[in-house]
PDB file of C-alpha atoms in Angstrom:
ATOM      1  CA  UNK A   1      56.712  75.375  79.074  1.00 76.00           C
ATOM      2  CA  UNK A   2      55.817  73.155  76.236  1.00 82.00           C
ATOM      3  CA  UNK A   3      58.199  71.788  73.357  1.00 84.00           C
ATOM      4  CA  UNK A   4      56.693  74.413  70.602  1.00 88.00           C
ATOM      5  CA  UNK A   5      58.492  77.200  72.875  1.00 89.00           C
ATOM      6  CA  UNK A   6      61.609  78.216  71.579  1.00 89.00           C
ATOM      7  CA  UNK A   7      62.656  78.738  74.933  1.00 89.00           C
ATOM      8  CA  UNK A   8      62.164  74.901  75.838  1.00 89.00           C
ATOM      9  CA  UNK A   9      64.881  72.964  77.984  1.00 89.00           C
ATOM     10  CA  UNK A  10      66.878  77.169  77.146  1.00 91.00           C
ATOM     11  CA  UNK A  11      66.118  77.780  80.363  1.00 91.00           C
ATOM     12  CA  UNK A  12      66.160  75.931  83.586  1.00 89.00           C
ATOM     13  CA  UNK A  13      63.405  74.745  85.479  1.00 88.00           C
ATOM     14  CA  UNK A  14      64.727  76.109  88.710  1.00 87.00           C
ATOM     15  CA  UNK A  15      64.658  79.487  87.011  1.00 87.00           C
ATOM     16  CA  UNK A  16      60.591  79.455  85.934  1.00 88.00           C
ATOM     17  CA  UNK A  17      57.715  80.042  87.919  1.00 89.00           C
ATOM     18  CA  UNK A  18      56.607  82.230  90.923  1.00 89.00           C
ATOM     19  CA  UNK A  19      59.630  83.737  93.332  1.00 85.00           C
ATOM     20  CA  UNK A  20      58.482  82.065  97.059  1.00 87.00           C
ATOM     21  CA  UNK A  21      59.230  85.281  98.488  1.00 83.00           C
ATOM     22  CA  UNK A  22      57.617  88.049  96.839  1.00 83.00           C
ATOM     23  CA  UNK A  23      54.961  86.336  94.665  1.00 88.00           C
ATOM     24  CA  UNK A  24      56.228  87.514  91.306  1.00 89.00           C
ATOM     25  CA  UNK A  25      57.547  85.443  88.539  1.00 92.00           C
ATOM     26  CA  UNK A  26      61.529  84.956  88.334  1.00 91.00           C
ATOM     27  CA  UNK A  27      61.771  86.409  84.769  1.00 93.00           C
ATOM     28  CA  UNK A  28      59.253  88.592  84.122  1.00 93.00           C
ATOM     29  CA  UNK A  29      56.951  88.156  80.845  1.00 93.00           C
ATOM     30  CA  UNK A  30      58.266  90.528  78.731  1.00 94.00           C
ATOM     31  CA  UNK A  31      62.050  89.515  79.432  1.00 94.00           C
ATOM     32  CA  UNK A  32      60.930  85.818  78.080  1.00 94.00           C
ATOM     33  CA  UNK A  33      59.054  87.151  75.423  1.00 94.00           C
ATOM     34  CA  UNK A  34      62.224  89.232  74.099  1.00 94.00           C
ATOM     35  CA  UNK A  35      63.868  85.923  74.754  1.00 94.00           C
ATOM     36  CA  UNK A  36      61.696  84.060  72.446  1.00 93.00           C
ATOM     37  CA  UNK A  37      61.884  86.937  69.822  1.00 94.00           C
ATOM     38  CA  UNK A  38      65.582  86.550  70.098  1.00 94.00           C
ATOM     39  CA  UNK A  39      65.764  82.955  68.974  1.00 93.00           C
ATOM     40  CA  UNK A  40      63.265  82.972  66.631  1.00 93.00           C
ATOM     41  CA  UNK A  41      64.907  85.349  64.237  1.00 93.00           C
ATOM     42  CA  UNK A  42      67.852  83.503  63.972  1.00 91.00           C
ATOM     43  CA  UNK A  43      68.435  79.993  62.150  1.00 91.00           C
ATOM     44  CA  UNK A  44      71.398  77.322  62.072  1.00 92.00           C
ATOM     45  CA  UNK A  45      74.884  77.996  63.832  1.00 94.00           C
ATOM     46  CA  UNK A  46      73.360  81.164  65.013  1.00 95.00           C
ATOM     47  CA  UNK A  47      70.640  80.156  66.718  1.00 93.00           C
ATOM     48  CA  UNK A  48      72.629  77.827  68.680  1.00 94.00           C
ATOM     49  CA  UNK A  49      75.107  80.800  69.440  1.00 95.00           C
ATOM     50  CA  UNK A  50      71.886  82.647  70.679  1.00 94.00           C
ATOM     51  CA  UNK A  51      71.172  80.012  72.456  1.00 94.00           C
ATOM     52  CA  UNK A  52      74.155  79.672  74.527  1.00 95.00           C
ATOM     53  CA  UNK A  53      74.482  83.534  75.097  1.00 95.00           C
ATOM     54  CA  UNK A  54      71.065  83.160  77.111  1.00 94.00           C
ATOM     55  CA  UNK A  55      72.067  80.288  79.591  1.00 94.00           C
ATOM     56  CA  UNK A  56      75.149  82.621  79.991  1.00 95.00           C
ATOM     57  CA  UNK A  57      73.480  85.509  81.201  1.00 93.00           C
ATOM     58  CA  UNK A  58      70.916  83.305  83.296  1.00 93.00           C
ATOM     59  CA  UNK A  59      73.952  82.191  84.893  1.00 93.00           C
ATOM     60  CA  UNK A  60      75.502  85.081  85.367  1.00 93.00           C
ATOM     61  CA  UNK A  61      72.740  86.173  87.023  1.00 92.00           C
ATOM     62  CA  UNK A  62      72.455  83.359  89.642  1.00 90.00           C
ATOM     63  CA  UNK A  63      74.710  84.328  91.795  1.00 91.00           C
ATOM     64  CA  UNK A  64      73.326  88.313  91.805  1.00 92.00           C
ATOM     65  CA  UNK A  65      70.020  88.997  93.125  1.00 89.00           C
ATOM     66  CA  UNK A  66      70.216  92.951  92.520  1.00 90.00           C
ATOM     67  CA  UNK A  67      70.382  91.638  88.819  1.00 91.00           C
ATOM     68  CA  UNK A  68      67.823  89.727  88.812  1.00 90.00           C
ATOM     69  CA  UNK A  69      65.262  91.973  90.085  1.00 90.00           C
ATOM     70  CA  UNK A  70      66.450  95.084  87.486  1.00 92.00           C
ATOM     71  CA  UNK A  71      67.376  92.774  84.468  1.00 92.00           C
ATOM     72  CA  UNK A  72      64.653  89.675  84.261  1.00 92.00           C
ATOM     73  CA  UNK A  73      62.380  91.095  86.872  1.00 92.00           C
ATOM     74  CA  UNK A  74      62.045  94.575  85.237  1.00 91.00           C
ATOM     75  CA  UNK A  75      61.399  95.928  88.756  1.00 90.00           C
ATOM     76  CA  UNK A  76      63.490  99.416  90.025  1.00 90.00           C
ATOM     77  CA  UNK A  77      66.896  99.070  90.880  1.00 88.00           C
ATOM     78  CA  UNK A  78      66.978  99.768  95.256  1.00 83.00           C
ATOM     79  CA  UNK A  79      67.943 102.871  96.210  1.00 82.00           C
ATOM     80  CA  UNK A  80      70.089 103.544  99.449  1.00 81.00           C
ATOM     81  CA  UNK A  81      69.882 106.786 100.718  1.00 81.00           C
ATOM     82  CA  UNK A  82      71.195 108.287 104.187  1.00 82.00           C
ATOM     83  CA  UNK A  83      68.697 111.068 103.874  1.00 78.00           C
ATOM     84  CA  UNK A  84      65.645 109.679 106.319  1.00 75.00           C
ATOM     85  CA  UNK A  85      63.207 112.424 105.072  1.00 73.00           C
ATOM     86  CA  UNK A  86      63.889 112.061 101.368  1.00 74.00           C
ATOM     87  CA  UNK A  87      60.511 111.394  99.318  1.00 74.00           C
ATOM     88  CA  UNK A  88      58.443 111.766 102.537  1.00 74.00           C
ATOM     89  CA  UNK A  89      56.876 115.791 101.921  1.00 72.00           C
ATOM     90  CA  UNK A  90      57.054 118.042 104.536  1.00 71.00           C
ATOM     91  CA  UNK A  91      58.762 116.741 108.198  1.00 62.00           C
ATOM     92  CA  UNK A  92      59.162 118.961 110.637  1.00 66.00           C
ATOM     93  CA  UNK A  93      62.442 119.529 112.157  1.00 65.00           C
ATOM     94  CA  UNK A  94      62.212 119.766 116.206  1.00 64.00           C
ATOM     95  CA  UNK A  95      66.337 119.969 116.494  1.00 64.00           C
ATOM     96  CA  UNK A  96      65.562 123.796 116.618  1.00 57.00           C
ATOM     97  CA  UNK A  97      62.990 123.839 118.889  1.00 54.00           C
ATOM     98  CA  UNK A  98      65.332 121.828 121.226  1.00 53.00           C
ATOM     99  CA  UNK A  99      67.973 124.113 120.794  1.00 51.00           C
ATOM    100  CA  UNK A 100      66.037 127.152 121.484  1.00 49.00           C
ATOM    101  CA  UNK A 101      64.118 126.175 124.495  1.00 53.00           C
ATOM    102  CA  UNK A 102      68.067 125.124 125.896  1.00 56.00           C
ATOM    103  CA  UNK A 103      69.252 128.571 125.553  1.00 62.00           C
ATOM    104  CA  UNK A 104      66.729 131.601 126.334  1.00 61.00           C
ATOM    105  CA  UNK A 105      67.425 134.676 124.536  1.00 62.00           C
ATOM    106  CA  UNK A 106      68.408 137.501 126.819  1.00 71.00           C
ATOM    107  CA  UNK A 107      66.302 140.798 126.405  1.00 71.00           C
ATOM    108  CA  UNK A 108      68.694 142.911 124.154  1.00 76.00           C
ATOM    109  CA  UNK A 109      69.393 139.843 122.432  1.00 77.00           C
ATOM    110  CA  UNK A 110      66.028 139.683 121.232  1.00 76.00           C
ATOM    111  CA  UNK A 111      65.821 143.211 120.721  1.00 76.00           C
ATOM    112  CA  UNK A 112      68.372 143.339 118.309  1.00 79.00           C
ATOM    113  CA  UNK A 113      67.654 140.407 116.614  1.00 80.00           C
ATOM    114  CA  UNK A 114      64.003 142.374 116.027  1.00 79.00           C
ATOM    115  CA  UNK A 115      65.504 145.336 114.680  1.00 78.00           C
ATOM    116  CA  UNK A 116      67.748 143.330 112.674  1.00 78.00           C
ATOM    117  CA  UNK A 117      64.882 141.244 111.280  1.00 79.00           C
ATOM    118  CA  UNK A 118      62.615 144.739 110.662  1.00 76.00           C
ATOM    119  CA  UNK A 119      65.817 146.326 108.297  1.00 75.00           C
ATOM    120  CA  UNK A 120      65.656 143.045 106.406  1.00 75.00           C
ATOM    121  CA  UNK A 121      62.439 143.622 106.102  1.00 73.00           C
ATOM    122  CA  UNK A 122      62.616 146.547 103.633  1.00 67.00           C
ATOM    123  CA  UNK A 123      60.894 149.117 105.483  1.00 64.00           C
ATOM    124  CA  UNK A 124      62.392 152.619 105.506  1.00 58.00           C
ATOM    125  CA  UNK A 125      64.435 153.417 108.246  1.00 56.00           C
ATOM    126  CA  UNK A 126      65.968 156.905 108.796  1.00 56.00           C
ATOM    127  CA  UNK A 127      67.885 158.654 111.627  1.00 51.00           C
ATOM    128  CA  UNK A 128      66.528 161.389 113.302  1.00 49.00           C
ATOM    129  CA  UNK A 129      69.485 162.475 115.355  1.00 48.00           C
ATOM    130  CA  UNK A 130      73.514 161.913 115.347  1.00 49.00           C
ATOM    131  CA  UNK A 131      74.406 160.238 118.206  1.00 46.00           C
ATOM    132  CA  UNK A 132      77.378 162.230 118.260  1.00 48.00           C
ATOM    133  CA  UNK A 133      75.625 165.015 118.931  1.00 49.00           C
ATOM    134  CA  UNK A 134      74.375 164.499 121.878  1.00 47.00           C
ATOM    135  CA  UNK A 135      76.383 162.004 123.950  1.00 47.00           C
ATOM    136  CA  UNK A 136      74.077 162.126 127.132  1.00 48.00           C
ATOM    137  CA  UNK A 137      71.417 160.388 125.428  1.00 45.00           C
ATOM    138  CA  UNK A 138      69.813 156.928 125.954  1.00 47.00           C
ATOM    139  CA  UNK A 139      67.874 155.887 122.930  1.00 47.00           C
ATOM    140  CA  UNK A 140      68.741 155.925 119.457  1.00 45.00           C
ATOM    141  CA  UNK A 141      67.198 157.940 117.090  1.00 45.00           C
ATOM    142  CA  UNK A 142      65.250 155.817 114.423  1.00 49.00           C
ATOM    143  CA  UNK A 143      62.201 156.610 112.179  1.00 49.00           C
ATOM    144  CA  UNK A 144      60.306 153.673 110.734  1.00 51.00           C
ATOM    145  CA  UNK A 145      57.639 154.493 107.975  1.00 51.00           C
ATOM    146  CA  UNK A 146      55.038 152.515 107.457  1.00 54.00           C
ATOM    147  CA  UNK A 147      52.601 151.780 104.239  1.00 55.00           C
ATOM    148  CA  UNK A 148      50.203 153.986 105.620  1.00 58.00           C
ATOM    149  CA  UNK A 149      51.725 157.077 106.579  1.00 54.00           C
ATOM    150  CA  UNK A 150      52.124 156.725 110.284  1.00 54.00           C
ATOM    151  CA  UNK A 151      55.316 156.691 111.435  1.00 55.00           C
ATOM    152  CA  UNK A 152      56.312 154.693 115.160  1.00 57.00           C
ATOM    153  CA  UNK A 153      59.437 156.057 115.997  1.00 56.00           C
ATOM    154  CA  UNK A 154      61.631 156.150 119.110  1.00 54.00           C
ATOM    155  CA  UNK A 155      63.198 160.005 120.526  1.00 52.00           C
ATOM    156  CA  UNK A 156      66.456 161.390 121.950  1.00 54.00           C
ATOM    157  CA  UNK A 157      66.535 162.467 125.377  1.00 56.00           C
ATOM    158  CA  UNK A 158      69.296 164.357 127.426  1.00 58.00           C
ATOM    159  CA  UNK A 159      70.174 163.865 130.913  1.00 59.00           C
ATOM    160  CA  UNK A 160      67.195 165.404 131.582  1.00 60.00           C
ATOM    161  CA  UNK A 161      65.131 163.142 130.108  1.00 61.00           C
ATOM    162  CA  UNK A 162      63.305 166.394 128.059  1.00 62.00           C
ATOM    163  CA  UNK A 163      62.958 164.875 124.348  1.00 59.00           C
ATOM    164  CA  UNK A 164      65.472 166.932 122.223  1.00 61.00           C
ATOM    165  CA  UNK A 165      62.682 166.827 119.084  1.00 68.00           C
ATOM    166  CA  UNK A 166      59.212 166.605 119.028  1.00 69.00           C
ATOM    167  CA  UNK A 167      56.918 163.935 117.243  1.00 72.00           C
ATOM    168  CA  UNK A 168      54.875 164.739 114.172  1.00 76.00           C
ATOM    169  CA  UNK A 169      51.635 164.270 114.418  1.00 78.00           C
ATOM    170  CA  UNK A 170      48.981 163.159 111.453  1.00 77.00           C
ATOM    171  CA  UNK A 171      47.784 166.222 109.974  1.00 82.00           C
ATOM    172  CA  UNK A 172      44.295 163.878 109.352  1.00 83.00           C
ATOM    173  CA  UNK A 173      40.761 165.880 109.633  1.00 82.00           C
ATOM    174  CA  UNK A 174      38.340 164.638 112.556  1.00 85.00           C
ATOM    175  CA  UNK A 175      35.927 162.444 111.188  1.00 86.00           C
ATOM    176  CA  UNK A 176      33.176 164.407 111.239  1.00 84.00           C
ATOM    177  CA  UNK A 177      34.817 166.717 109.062  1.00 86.00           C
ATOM    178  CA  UNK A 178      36.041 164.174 106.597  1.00 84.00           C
ATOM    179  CA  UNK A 179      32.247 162.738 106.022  1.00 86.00           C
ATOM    180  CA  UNK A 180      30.987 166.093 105.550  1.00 86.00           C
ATOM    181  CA  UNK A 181      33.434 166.227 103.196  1.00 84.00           C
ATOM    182  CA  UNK A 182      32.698 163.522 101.304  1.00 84.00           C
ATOM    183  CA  UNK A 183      28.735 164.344 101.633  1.00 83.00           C
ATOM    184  CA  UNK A 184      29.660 167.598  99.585  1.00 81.00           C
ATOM    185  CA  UNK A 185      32.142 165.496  96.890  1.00 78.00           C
ATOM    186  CA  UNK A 186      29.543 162.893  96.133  1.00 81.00           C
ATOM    187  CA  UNK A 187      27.066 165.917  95.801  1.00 80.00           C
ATOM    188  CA  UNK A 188      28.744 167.544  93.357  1.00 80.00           C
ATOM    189  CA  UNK A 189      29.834 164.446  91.783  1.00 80.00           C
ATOM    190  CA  UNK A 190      25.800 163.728  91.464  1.00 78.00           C
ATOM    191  CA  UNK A 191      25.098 166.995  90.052  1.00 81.00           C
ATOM    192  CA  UNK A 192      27.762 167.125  87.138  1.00 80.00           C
ATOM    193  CA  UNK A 193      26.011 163.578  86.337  1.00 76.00           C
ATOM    194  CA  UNK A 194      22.728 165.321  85.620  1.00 70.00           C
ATOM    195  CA  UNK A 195      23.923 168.238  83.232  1.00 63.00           C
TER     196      UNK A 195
END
């Protein structure tokens, strides 16, 4: 620093130059410009007030090496987290793969976990049958509807095992019927185009 710097024999030599460890400069350039802008605006009694406020904080900060990297470094104050995964995108989480290969569902587990997972689902379920009705049956009586019109569903049965109500089956025409169908339709649909 040479004598026309307002900041000459302000600041110690021990605080100028390049940190050995990370490569930076102690006090970054904008800090000492500020510093400079500081002094030069006063004159007098107050510049030597000014003055003395500076060495103050430099020594304050000494001592502190948090402050020194937020306040004449300018770099980010460090961050201590106990969250591992924070800022790092998407991590997978193999805790519940651990815990599910540990304890293997058992069959009606699963079931009902799949028809609880299909009502959460939002697709219509209805009940064909009370189950008071008819007390020696084995299945429960549940419609599911699809988008498409086709329904899978699952029966009563007595004792017996005769099914208490028949399924309903797709009132769709064969194919060949449908395309002759359509043959006629787009016929028709030609024709009306010509008058």
């Amino acid at each position: 620093m040479d004598e026309s710097d307002p900041l000459f024999r302000v600041i110690p030599e021990d605080q100028l130059g390049l940190d050995p460890l990370s490569g930076k400069p102690k006090i970054a350039k904008e800090v000492l410009e500020g510093m400079r802008m500081y002094l030069m605006v006063a004159d007098g009694p107050e510049k030597i007030a000014r003055i003395e406020r500076i060495r103050k904080s430099l020594r304050d900060l000494e001592n502190d090496p948090i402050g020194q990297k937020t306040m004449l470094r300018l770099e980010p104050m460090p961050t201590v987290t106990n969250d591992l995964d924070k800022g790092k995108g998407i991590v997978f989480n193999f805790e519940q793969k651990k815990e599910v290969a540990h304890k293997p569902e058992k069959l009606m587990a699963s079931a009902i976990s799949a028809g609880v997972r299909v009502l959460r689902s939002g697709k219509v379920v209805t009940a064909l049958l009370d189950l008071n009705e008819y007390s020696g049956s084995t299945q429960s009586g549940l419609l599911m509807e699809g988008s498409t019109g086709y329904s899978a569903s699952f029966f009563e049965t007595n004792a017996s095992r005769t099914t208490l109500k028949k399924p309903k089956s797709r009132r769709r025409p064969e194919t060949y019927t449908r395309k002759a169908n359509e043959n006629v339709l787009s016929e028709e649909i030609r024709l009306r185009g010509r008058r």
